[in-house]
Coordinates of N, CA and C in Angstrom, one line a residue:
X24 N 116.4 123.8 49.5 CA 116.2 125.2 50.0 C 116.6 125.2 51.5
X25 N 117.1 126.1 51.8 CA 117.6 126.2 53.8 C 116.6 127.4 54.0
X26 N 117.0 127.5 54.9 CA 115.6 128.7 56.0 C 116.9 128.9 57.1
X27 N 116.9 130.4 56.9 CA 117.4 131.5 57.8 C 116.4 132.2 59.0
X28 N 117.1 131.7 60.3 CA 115.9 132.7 61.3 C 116.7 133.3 61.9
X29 N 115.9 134.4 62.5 CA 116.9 135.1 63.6 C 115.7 135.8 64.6
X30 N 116.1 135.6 66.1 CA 115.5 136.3 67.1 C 116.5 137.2 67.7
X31 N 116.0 138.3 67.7 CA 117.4 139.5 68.3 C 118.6 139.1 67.4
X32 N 119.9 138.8 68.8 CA 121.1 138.1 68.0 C 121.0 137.2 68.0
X33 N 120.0 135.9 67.8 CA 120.3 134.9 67.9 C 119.6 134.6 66.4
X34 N 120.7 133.6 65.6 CA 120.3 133.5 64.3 C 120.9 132.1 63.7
X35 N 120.6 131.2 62.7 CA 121.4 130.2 62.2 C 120.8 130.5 60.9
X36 N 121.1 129.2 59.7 CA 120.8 128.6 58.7 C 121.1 127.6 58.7
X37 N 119.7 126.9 58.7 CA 119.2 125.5 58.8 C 119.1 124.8 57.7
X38 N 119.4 123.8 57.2 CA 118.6 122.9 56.0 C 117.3 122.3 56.2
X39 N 116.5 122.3 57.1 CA 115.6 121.7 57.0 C 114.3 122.4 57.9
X40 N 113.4 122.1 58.1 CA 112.0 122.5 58.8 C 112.3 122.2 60.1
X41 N 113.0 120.5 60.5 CA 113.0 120.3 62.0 C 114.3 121.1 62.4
X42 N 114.8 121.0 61.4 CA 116.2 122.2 62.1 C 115.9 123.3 62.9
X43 N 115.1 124.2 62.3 CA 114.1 125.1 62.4 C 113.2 125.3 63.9
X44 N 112.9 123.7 63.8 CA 111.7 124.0 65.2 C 112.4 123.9 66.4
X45 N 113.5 123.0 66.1 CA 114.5 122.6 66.9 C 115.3 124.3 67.4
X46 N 115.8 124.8 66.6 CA 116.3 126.0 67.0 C 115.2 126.8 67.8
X47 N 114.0 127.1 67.3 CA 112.9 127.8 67.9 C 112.5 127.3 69.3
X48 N 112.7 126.1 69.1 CA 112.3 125.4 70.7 C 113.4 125.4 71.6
X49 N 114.5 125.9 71.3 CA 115.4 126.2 72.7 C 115.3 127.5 73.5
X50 N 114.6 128.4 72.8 CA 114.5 130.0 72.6 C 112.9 130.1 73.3
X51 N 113.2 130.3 74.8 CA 112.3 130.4 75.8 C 111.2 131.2 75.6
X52 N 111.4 132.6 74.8 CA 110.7 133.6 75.1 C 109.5 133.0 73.3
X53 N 109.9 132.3 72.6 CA 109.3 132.1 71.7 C 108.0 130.7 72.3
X54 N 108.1 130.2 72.9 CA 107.3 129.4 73.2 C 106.4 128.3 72.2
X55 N 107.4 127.5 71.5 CA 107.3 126.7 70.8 C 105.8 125.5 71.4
X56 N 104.7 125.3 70.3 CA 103.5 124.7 70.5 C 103.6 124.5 69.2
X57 N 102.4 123.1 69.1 CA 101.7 122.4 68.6 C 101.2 123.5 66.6
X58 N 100.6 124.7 66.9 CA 99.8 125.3 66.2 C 101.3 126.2 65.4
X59 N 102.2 126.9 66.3 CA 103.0 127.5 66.0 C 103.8 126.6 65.0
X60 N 104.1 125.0 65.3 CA 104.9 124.1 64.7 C 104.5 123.9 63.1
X61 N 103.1 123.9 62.9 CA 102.3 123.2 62.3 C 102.5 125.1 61.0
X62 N 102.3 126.1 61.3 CA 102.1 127.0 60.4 C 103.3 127.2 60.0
X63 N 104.4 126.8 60.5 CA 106.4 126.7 60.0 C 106.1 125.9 59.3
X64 N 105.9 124.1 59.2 CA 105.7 123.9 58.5 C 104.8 124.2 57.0
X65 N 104.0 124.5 57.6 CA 102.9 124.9 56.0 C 103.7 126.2 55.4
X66 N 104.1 127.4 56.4 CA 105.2 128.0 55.4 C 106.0 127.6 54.7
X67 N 107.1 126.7 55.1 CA 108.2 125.9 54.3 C 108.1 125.2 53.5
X68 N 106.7 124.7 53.3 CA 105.9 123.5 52.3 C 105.5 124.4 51.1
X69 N 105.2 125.7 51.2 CA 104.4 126.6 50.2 C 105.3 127.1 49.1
X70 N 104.8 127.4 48.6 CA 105.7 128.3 46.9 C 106.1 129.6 47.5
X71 N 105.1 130.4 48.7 CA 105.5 131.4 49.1 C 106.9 131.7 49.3
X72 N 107.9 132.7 48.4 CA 109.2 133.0 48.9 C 109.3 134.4 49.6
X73 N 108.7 135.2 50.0 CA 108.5 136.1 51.0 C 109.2 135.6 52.6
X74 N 109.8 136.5 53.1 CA 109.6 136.4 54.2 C 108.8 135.8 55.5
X75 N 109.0 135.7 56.2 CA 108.1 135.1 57.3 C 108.1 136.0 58.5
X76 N 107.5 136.3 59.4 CA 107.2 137.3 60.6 C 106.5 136.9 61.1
X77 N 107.3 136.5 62.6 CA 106.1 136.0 63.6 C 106.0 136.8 64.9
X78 N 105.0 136.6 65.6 CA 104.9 138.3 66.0 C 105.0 136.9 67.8
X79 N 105.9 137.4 69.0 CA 105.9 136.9 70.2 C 105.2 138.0 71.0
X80 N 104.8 138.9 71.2 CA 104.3 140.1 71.8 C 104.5 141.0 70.8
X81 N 103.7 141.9 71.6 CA 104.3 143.3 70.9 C 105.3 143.9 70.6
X82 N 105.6 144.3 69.5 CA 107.3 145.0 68.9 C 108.0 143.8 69.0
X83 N 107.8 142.5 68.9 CA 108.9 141.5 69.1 C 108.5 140.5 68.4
X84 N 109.4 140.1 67.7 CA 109.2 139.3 66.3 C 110.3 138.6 66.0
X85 N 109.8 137.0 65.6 CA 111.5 136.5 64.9 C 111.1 135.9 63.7
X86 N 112.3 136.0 62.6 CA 111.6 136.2 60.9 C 112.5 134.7 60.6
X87 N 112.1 134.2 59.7 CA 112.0 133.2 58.5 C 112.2 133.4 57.3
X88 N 113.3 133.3 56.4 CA 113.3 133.6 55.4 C 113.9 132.3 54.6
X89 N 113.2 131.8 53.6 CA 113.9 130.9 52.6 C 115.0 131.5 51.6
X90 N 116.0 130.3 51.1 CA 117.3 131.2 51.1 C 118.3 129.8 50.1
X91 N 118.4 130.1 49.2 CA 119.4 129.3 48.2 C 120.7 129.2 49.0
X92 N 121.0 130.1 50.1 CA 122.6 130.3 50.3 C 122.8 129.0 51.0
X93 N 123.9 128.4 51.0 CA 124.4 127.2 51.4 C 125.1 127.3 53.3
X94 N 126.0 129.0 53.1 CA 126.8 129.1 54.4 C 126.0 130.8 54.8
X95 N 126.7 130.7 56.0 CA 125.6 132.0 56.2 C 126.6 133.3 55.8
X96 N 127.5 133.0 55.4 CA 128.6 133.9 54.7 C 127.8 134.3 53.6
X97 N 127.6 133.3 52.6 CA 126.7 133.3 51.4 C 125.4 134.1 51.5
X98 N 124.6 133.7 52.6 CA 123.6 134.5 53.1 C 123.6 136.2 53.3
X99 N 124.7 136.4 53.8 CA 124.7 137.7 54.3 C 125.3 138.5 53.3
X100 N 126.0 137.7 52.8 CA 126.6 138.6 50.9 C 125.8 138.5 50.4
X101 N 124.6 138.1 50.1 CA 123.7 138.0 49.2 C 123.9 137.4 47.5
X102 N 125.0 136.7 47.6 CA 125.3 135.9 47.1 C 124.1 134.6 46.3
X103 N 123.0 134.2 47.1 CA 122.3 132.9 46.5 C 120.4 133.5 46.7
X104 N 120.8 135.1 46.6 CA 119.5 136.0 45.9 C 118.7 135.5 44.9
X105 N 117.7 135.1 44.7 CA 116.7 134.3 43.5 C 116.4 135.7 42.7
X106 N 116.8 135.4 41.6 CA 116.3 136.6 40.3 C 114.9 136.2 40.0
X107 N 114.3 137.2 39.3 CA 113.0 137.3 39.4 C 112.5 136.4 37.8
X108 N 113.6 136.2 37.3 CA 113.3 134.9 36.3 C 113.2 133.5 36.7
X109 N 113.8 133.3 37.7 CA 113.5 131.9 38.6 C 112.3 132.1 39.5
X110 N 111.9 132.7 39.7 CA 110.4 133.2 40.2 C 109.1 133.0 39.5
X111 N 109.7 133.4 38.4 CA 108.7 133.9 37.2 C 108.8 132.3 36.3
X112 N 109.9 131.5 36.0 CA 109.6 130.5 35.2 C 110.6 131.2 34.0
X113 N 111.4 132.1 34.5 CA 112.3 132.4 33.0 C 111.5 133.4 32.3
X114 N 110.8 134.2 32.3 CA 109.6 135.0 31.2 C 110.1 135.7 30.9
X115 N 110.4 136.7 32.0 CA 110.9 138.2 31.8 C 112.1 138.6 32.7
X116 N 113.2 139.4 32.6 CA 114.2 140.7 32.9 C 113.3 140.5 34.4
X117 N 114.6 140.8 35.3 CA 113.7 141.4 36.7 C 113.4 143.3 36.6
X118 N 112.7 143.5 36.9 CA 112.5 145.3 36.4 C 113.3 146.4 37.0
X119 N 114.0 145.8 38.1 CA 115.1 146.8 38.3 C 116.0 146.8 37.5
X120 N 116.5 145.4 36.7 CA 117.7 145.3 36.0 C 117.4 145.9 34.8
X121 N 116.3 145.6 33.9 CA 115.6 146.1 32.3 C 115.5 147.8 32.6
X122 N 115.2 148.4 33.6 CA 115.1 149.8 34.0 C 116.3 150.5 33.9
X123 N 117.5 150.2 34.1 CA 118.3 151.0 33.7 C 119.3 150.1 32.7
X124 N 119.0 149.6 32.2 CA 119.6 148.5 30.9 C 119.3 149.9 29.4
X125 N 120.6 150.1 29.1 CA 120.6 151.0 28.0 C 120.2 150.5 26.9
X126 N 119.0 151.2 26.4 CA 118.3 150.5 25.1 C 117.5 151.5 24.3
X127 N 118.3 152.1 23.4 CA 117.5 153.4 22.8 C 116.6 152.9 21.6
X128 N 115.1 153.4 21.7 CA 114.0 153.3 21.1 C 112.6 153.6 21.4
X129 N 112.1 153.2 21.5 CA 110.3 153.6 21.3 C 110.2 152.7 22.8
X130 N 109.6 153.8 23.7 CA 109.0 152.9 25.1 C 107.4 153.6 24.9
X131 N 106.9 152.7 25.8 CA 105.7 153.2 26.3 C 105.4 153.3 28.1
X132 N 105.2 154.0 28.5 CA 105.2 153.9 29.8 C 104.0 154.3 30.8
X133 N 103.9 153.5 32.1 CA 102.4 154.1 32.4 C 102.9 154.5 33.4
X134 N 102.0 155.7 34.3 CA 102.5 155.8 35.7 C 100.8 156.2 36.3
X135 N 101.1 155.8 37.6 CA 99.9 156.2 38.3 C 100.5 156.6 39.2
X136 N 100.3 158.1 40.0 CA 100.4 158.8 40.5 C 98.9 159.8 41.0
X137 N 99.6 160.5 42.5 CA 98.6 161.1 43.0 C 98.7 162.6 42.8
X138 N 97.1 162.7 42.1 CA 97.4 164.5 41.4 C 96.6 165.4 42.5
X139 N 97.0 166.7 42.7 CA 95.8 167.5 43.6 C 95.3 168.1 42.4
X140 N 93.8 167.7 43.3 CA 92.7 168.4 42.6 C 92.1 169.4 43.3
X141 N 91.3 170.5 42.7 CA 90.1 171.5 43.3 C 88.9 170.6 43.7
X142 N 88.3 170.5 44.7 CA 86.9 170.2 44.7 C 85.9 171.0 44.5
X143 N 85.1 171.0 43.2 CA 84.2 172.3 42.7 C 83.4 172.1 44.0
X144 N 83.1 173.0 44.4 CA 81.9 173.8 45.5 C 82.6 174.1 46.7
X145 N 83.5 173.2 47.3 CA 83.9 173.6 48.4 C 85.3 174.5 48.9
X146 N 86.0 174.5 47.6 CA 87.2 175.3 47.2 C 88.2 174.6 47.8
X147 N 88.4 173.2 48.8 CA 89.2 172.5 48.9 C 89.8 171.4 47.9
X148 N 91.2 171.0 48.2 CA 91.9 170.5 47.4 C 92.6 169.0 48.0
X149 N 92.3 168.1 47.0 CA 92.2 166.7 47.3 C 92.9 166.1 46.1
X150 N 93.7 164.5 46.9 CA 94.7 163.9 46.1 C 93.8 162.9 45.5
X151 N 93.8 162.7 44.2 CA 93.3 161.9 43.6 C 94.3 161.1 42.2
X152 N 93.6 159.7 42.3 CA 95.2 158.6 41.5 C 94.5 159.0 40.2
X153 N 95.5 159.2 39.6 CA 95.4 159.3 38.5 C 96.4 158.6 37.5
X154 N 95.6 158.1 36.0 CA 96.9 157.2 35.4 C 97.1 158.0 34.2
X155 N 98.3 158.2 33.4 CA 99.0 158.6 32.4 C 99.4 158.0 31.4
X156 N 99.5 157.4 30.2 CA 99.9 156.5 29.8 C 100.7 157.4 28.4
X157 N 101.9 157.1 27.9 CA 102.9 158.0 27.0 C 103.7 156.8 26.2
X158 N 103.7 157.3 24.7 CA 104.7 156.5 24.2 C 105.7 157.6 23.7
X159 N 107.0 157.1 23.7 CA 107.9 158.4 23.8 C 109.3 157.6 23.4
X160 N 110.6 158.2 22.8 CA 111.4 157.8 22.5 C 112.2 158.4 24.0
X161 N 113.3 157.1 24.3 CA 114.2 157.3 25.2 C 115.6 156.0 25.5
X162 N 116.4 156.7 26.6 CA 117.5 155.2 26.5 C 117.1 154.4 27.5
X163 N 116.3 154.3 28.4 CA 116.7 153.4 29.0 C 115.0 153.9 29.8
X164 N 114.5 152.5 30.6 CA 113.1 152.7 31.0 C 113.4 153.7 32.0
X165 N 114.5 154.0 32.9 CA 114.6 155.0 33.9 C 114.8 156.5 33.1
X166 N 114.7 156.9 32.3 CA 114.9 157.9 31.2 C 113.6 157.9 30.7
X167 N 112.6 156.8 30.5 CA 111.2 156.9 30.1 C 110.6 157.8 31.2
X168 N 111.0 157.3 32.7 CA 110.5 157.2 33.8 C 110.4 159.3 33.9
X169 N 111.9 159.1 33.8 CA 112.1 160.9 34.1 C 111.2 161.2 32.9
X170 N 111.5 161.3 31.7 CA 110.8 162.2 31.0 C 109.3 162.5 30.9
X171 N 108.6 161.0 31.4 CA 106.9 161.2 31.7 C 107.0 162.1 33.1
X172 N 107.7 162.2 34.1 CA 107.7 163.0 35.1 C 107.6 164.2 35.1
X173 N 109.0 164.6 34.1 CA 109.0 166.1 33.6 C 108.3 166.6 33.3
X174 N 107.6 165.6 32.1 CA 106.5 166.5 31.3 C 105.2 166.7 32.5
X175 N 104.7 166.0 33.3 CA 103.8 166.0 33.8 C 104.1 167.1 34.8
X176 N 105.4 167.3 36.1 CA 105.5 168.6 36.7 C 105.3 169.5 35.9
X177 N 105.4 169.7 34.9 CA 105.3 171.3 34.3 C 103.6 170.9 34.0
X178 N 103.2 170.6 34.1 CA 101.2 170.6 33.6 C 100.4 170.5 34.5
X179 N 100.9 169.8 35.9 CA 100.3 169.3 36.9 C 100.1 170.3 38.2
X180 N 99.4 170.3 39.3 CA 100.0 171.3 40.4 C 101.5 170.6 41.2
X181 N 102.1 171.9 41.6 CA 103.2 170.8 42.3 C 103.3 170.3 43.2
X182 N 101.7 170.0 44.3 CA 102.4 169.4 45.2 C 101.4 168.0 44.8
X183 N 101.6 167.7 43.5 CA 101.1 166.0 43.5 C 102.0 165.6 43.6
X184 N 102.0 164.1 43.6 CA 102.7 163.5 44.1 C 103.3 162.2 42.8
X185 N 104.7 161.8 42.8 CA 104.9 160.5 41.9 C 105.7 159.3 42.5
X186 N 105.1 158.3 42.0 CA 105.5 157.0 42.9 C 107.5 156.7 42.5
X187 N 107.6 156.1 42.4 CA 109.4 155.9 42.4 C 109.3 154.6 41.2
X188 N 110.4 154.8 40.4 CA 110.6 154.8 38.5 C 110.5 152.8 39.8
X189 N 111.3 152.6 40.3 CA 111.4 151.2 40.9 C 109.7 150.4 41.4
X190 N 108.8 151.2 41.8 CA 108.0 150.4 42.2 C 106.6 150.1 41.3
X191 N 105.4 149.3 42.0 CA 104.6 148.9 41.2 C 104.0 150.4 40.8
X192 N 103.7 151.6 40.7 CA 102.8 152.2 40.0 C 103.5 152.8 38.8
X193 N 104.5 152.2 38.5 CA 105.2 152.6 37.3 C 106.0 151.8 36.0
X194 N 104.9 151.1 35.1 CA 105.5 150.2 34.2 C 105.6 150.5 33.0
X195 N 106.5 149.7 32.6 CA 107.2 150.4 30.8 C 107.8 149.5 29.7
X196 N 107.3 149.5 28.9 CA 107.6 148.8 27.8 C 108.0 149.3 26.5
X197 N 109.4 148.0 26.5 CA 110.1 148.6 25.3 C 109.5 148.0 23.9
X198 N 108.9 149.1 22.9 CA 108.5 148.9 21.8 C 109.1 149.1 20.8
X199 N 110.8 149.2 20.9 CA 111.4 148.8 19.1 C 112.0 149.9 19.1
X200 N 113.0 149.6 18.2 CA 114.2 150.6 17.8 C 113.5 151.7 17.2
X201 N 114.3 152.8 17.0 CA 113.5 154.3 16.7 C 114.6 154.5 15.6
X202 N 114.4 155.0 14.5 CA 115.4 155.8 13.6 C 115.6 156.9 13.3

């Protein structure tokens, strides 16, 4: 695995951890120590594939990211991107890709979204999460996604609110061909 950093414009792709500190320790305003050396390491050593963000003052930060890509061409194309089955051990589809993957049949889908409510006594009106859960025929989980939406604006008040078909408050499963 290599490790991509960048401070402002200054940036490489390193193969290794000392690569790394080495690059960090030429870069004055970062002030390379003992404690800063030691938590690069323990990031590089971990399962964690997230990003890294290290904060030098206020508003000023230089990031770490682990990275399959070999050249920083590769890097910047996004070319050596980890799918979320190599993440996962192979299990499942990454969910952006199964979300719009055309597959007509029986989904079930959940969403949690924020509904306005009345507060009995005080006549004010307050956002509260609420979950929905529908099984419904459609083509594709982004089609599940619209049509629990639709149905819900027309029943709901409109200025609740719904999270995006892409992120975690909205999961869906395909349950089998429909005839």
């Amino acid at each position: 695995m290599n490790l991509y950093l960048r401070y402002f414009d200054s940036e490489v792709l390193v193969s290794n951890v000392d690569e790394a500190i080495a690059f960090l320790a030429d870069i004055d305003d970062i002030g390379m120590n003992p404690v800063l050396e030691k938590d690069i390491r323990d990031y590089v050593a971990s399962d964690v594939v997230y990003p890294k963000r290290y904060k030098i003052r206020p508003r000023v930060y230089f990031i770490i990211i682990k990275t399959e890509a070999t050249t920083m061409k590769d890097f910047k194309e996004k070319k050596a991107v980890r799918s979320a089955d190599v993440k996962s051990g192979g299990k499942s589809a990454p969910a952006l890709v199964s979300l719009n993957e055309p597959r007509y049949g029986w989904y079930e889908g959940a969403i949690l979204f924020k509904r306005v409510q009345l507060v009995p006594g005080t006549g004010k009106f307050q956002y509260r999460d609420t979950s929905f859960v529908a099984r419904l025929k459609a083509s594709s989980g982004m089609d599940c996604y619209n049509r629990i939406v639709a149905h819900l604006s027309e029943r709901v008040d409109r200025r609740s609110q719904f999270p995006s078909a892409k992120g975690k408050n909205f999961k869906f499963q395909y349950l089998g061909k429909c005839k």
